[in-house]
């Protein structure tokens, strides 16, 4: 079984986000980056399917030069090879453009299955896998909690709202958007990290593909306004604790 | 030209977020000076359409077909593609439900457009809509606007608008015929089901202590458990804690977990992504403890403590024990 996993590199979760002068994007001068966590779950599911079924896991990533480290990390965890669609450092694409790029990398691979995370932690579109499926003419399913491989088809468990679930059967090739938490994530081993250095990564300059790439139509980025008038308590831990208990008792009257 | 709202129904019941989307649609339609219309898809939706017609749209289309009885992305996309090509709306609005997330990007792609997903507000500017989206899990907002031609596709987050209210006048209901064939539909859905009954009902809890990523490790959970015990509160968590298996899924608060409305809600080390906020915004009083002063949880908190939870929580537990003694 040939599985492609699409991953993204995003600013690290604990980043101190500052809006760049001009107000259209972030000041990225002191940001560090990591794999988009939902994509780490897609990778884990792909690796476990390969462990069970045999085959190959190929990691595809559209991002600037620095995103190469995220591909290496995936290779260290057990993916077999990588494809890096290299974008300019300041590219912020809409989901349709990202999917067009990924389609280009994927179309000659003829995979059985493509996995993505549910959404990215930076732009949060939650669409790339679905759009990619449409561009490739593949069936898709989203918010997947469990994958069972049948003969030429998949039976997957979808999460619905309010604690409801549903099994869906769909033909391969297919695209699945994996729900976070589907499996426990593995760590790369030292041996894996060593082996990753030898694994092939194909790099393709996005600009060389002649595709129409739309920049996300962001006019302005800003800190959200507070909708509630919150009281921020300050002081040493014992002081704020005592203040809070007073407020909860006499102001909010909930204690 | 119109603003077309795609409402969602299940077994004849109207999804509540659909009424919020109708309110958002009314704002855009008024601002653009065009008609508000709605569409309901399914097998037997005439009754739901009559309900929808009372909530503002000048016209409500019923899109009925045997193959739309159960939701499939192929069936819904093909049916809506036909409706949109025929009616040429300027803006197509959806409630940002799990179902919409599954097919709306596919539908927008058929029109060469990128869906503006999960908008939390709409600003009208000289007859042109501008949509507000959250970035970085709610830490930043972005104004998004498109001047490309053709229909604009937008989904609205839960709570973005107050639900539309029934107006005195009732709009027209009109059937729109679609052509679908069984071979168009590749996915075979089975009947939805619920896992074993929940043993924890957070929805009726008076006090909840909820823990997030800030707790760092499972080994640190006793810290918040002690706070919950001191208060006599239920323990809950944001999604990542349950994804990691540190607490059972049934203790999760948020769009994919339980919706709660306690008298007081302590958010400990929870940044406040929108998926979490929609599950706890009914709380009467919210206390947030977080080391990041820009964490979105402070936007909904009545009392905020910017600090290290590993110091603040034990101090708070001690203060509560003392107050109760």
XYZ file of C-alpha atoms in Angstrom, chain A residues 27-254:
228
model
C 6.843 39.372 12.461
C 8.709 36.094 11.893
C 12.166 37.277 12.954
C 12.331 35.215 16.160
C 9.807 32.439 15.502
C 10.736 28.776 15.800
C 8.843 26.152 13.838
C 7.535 22.619 14.273
C 5.330 20.060 12.529
C 1.644 21.004 12.565
C 0.388 18.756 15.364
C -2.734 17.433 13.569
C -0.428 16.330 10.714
C 1.731 14.403 13.205
C -1.354 12.259 13.892
C -1.862 11.689 10.143
C 1.786 10.592 9.896
C 1.381 8.246 12.853
C -1.688 6.615 11.285
C 0.206 6.193 7.988
C 3.177 4.567 9.737
C 0.915 2.166 11.633
C -0.960 1.233 8.434
C 2.399 0.530 6.804
C 3.497 -1.559 9.811
C 0.330 -3.636 9.412
C -0.029 -3.775 5.621
C 3.464 -3.222 4.260
C 4.199 -0.660 1.545
C 5.594 2.832 1.443
C 4.979 6.148 3.224
C 5.868 9.309 1.298
C 5.823 12.688 3.066
C 4.833 15.745 1.046
C 5.309 19.266 2.353
C 4.740 22.664 0.729
C 6.754 25.302 2.544
C 9.888 27.431 2.530
C 13.452 26.013 2.797
C 13.157 25.677 6.578
C 10.286 23.154 6.175
C 12.920 20.621 5.114
C 13.553 19.955 8.815
C 9.936 18.833 9.278
C 10.325 16.373 6.372
C 13.523 14.963 7.953
C 11.701 14.573 11.241
C 8.975 12.541 9.507
C 11.643 10.411 7.812
C 13.282 9.842 11.209
C 9.966 8.531 12.541
C 9.805 6.006 9.720
C 8.543 7.583 6.478
C 10.453 6.282 3.444
C 11.007 9.396 1.366
C 9.986 13.017 1.017
C 8.823 15.547 -1.547
C 9.427 19.212 -0.706
C 7.539 21.838 -2.704
C 9.690 24.852 -1.994
C 7.846 28.140 -1.516
C 9.220 31.643 -0.943
C 9.769 32.453 2.769
C 6.818 34.878 2.909
C 4.259 32.770 1.014
C 0.869 32.558 2.753
C -1.361 30.611 0.395
C -5.079 29.952 0.358
C -6.185 26.315 0.688
C -7.003 25.970 -3.014
C -3.488 27.018 -4.032
C -1.815 24.691 -1.534
C -3.952 21.816 -2.801
C -3.035 22.661 -6.418
C 0.645 22.458 -5.473
C 0.200 19.173 -3.612
C -1.741 17.729 -6.537
C 1.232 18.377 -8.758
C 3.516 16.439 -6.427
C 1.062 13.590 -5.934
C -0.483 12.985 -9.339
C 2.403 10.900 -10.744
C 2.779 8.900 -7.535
C -0.563 7.085 -7.944
C -1.003 6.462 -4.192
C -3.659 4.220 -2.653
C -4.239 6.635 0.172
C -3.465 10.244 1.106
C -3.638 11.331 4.752
C -3.692 14.869 6.122
C -4.270 16.388 9.529
C -7.665 17.937 10.154
C -6.450 21.525 10.056
C -3.341 23.621 10.499
C -2.597 25.370 13.770
C -1.631 28.604 11.975
C -4.188 29.412 9.246
C -6.724 26.815 10.388
C -8.526 26.426 7.043
C -9.272 22.727 7.605
C -9.752 22.239 3.860
C -6.575 21.174 2.121
C -7.284 17.428 2.102
C -10.847 17.828 0.836
C -9.790 20.207 -1.944
C -6.913 17.909 -2.921
C -9.350 14.986 -3.203
C -11.598 17.028 -5.490
C -8.674 18.090 -7.714
C -7.469 14.486 -8.012
C -10.970 13.045 -8.453
C -10.550 10.856 -5.339
C -13.197 10.066 -2.750
C -12.614 11.540 0.711
C -13.751 11.424 4.322
C -12.896 13.769 7.201
C -12.557 13.733 11.003
C -11.418 10.108 10.968
C -10.976 8.218 14.254
C -10.207 4.759 12.848
C -9.146 3.237 9.500
C -9.816 -0.330 8.374
C -8.372 -1.499 5.038
C -10.664 -3.735 2.965
C -10.074 -5.097 -0.520
C -9.681 -1.945 -2.645
C -11.710 0.066 -0.179
C -11.614 1.604 3.285
C -14.050 1.468 6.162
C -13.479 4.467 8.399
C -15.020 5.788 11.591
C -16.004 9.452 11.315
C -16.615 11.700 14.267
C -19.877 13.648 14.050
C -21.019 16.318 16.481
C -22.297 15.843 20.055
C -20.689 12.459 20.656
C -22.094 10.783 17.513
C -20.014 8.628 15.173
C -20.539 6.949 11.845
C -18.829 4.275 9.771
C -18.350 5.081 6.098
C -17.005 2.833 3.332
C -15.234 4.470 0.406
C -13.180 3.225 -2.564
C -9.426 3.741 -2.901
C -7.605 5.842 -3.895
C -8.931 8.142 -1.213
C -8.007 11.141 0.917
C -8.636 11.032 4.664
C -8.408 13.965 7.078
C -7.352 12.387 10.371
C -8.719 13.531 13.731
C -6.074 14.390 16.330
C -5.699 11.744 19.018
C -6.350 8.784 16.664
C -3.198 7.006 17.919
C -0.411 7.699 20.371
C 2.426 9.551 18.671
C 5.829 7.867 18.455
C 9.161 9.532 19.012
C 11.990 9.286 16.513
C 14.725 6.880 17.669
C 18.428 7.672 17.384
C 18.688 4.989 14.721
C 15.735 6.565 12.903
C 17.383 9.978 12.945
C 20.569 8.473 11.556
C 18.723 6.612 8.792
C 16.694 9.691 7.865
C 19.843 11.398 6.622
C 20.186 8.756 3.915
C 16.561 8.830 2.779
C 15.733 10.653 -0.480
C 13.956 14.025 -0.514
C 12.940 15.409 -3.889
C 12.772 19.197 -3.986
C 10.565 21.016 -6.476
C 10.553 24.791 -6.745
C 6.905 25.832 -6.569
C 7.585 28.796 -8.835
C 8.814 26.459 -11.585
C 5.435 24.755 -11.918
C 3.590 27.602 -13.600
C 0.575 27.196 -11.340
C -1.824 29.950 -10.390
C -1.131 30.448 -6.678
C -3.442 32.785 -4.791
C -2.179 34.513 -1.713
C -4.577 34.231 1.200
C -6.791 37.335 0.932
C -5.697 38.724 4.305
C -6.097 42.489 4.543
C -5.172 42.948 8.182
C -4.018 40.847 11.144
C -4.678 42.073 14.703
C -5.217 41.047 18.305
C -8.871 40.272 18.996
C -10.819 42.683 21.204
C -11.959 41.417 24.577
C -15.686 40.804 24.601
C -15.956 40.675 28.396
C -14.579 43.191 30.854
C -12.195 40.909 32.673
C -10.483 41.806 35.920
C -6.852 40.795 35.817
C -5.566 40.046 39.308
C -1.911 40.689 39.971
C 0.539 39.961 42.764
C 2.290 37.003 44.367
C 0.467 33.632 44.008
C -0.836 33.723 47.607
C -2.122 37.270 47.136
C -3.946 36.642 43.859
C -5.395 33.426 45.303
C -6.784 35.325 48.305
C -8.121 38.117 46.065
C -9.823 35.617 43.788
C -11.503 33.780 46.669
C -12.826 37.121 47.975
C -14.204 38.038 44.536
C -15.802 34.636 44.019
C -17.401 34.831 47.432
C -18.659 38.397 47.585
C -18.741 39.709 44.003
C -19.672 36.704 41.863
C -21.252 34.917 44.851
C -20.421 31.477 43.560
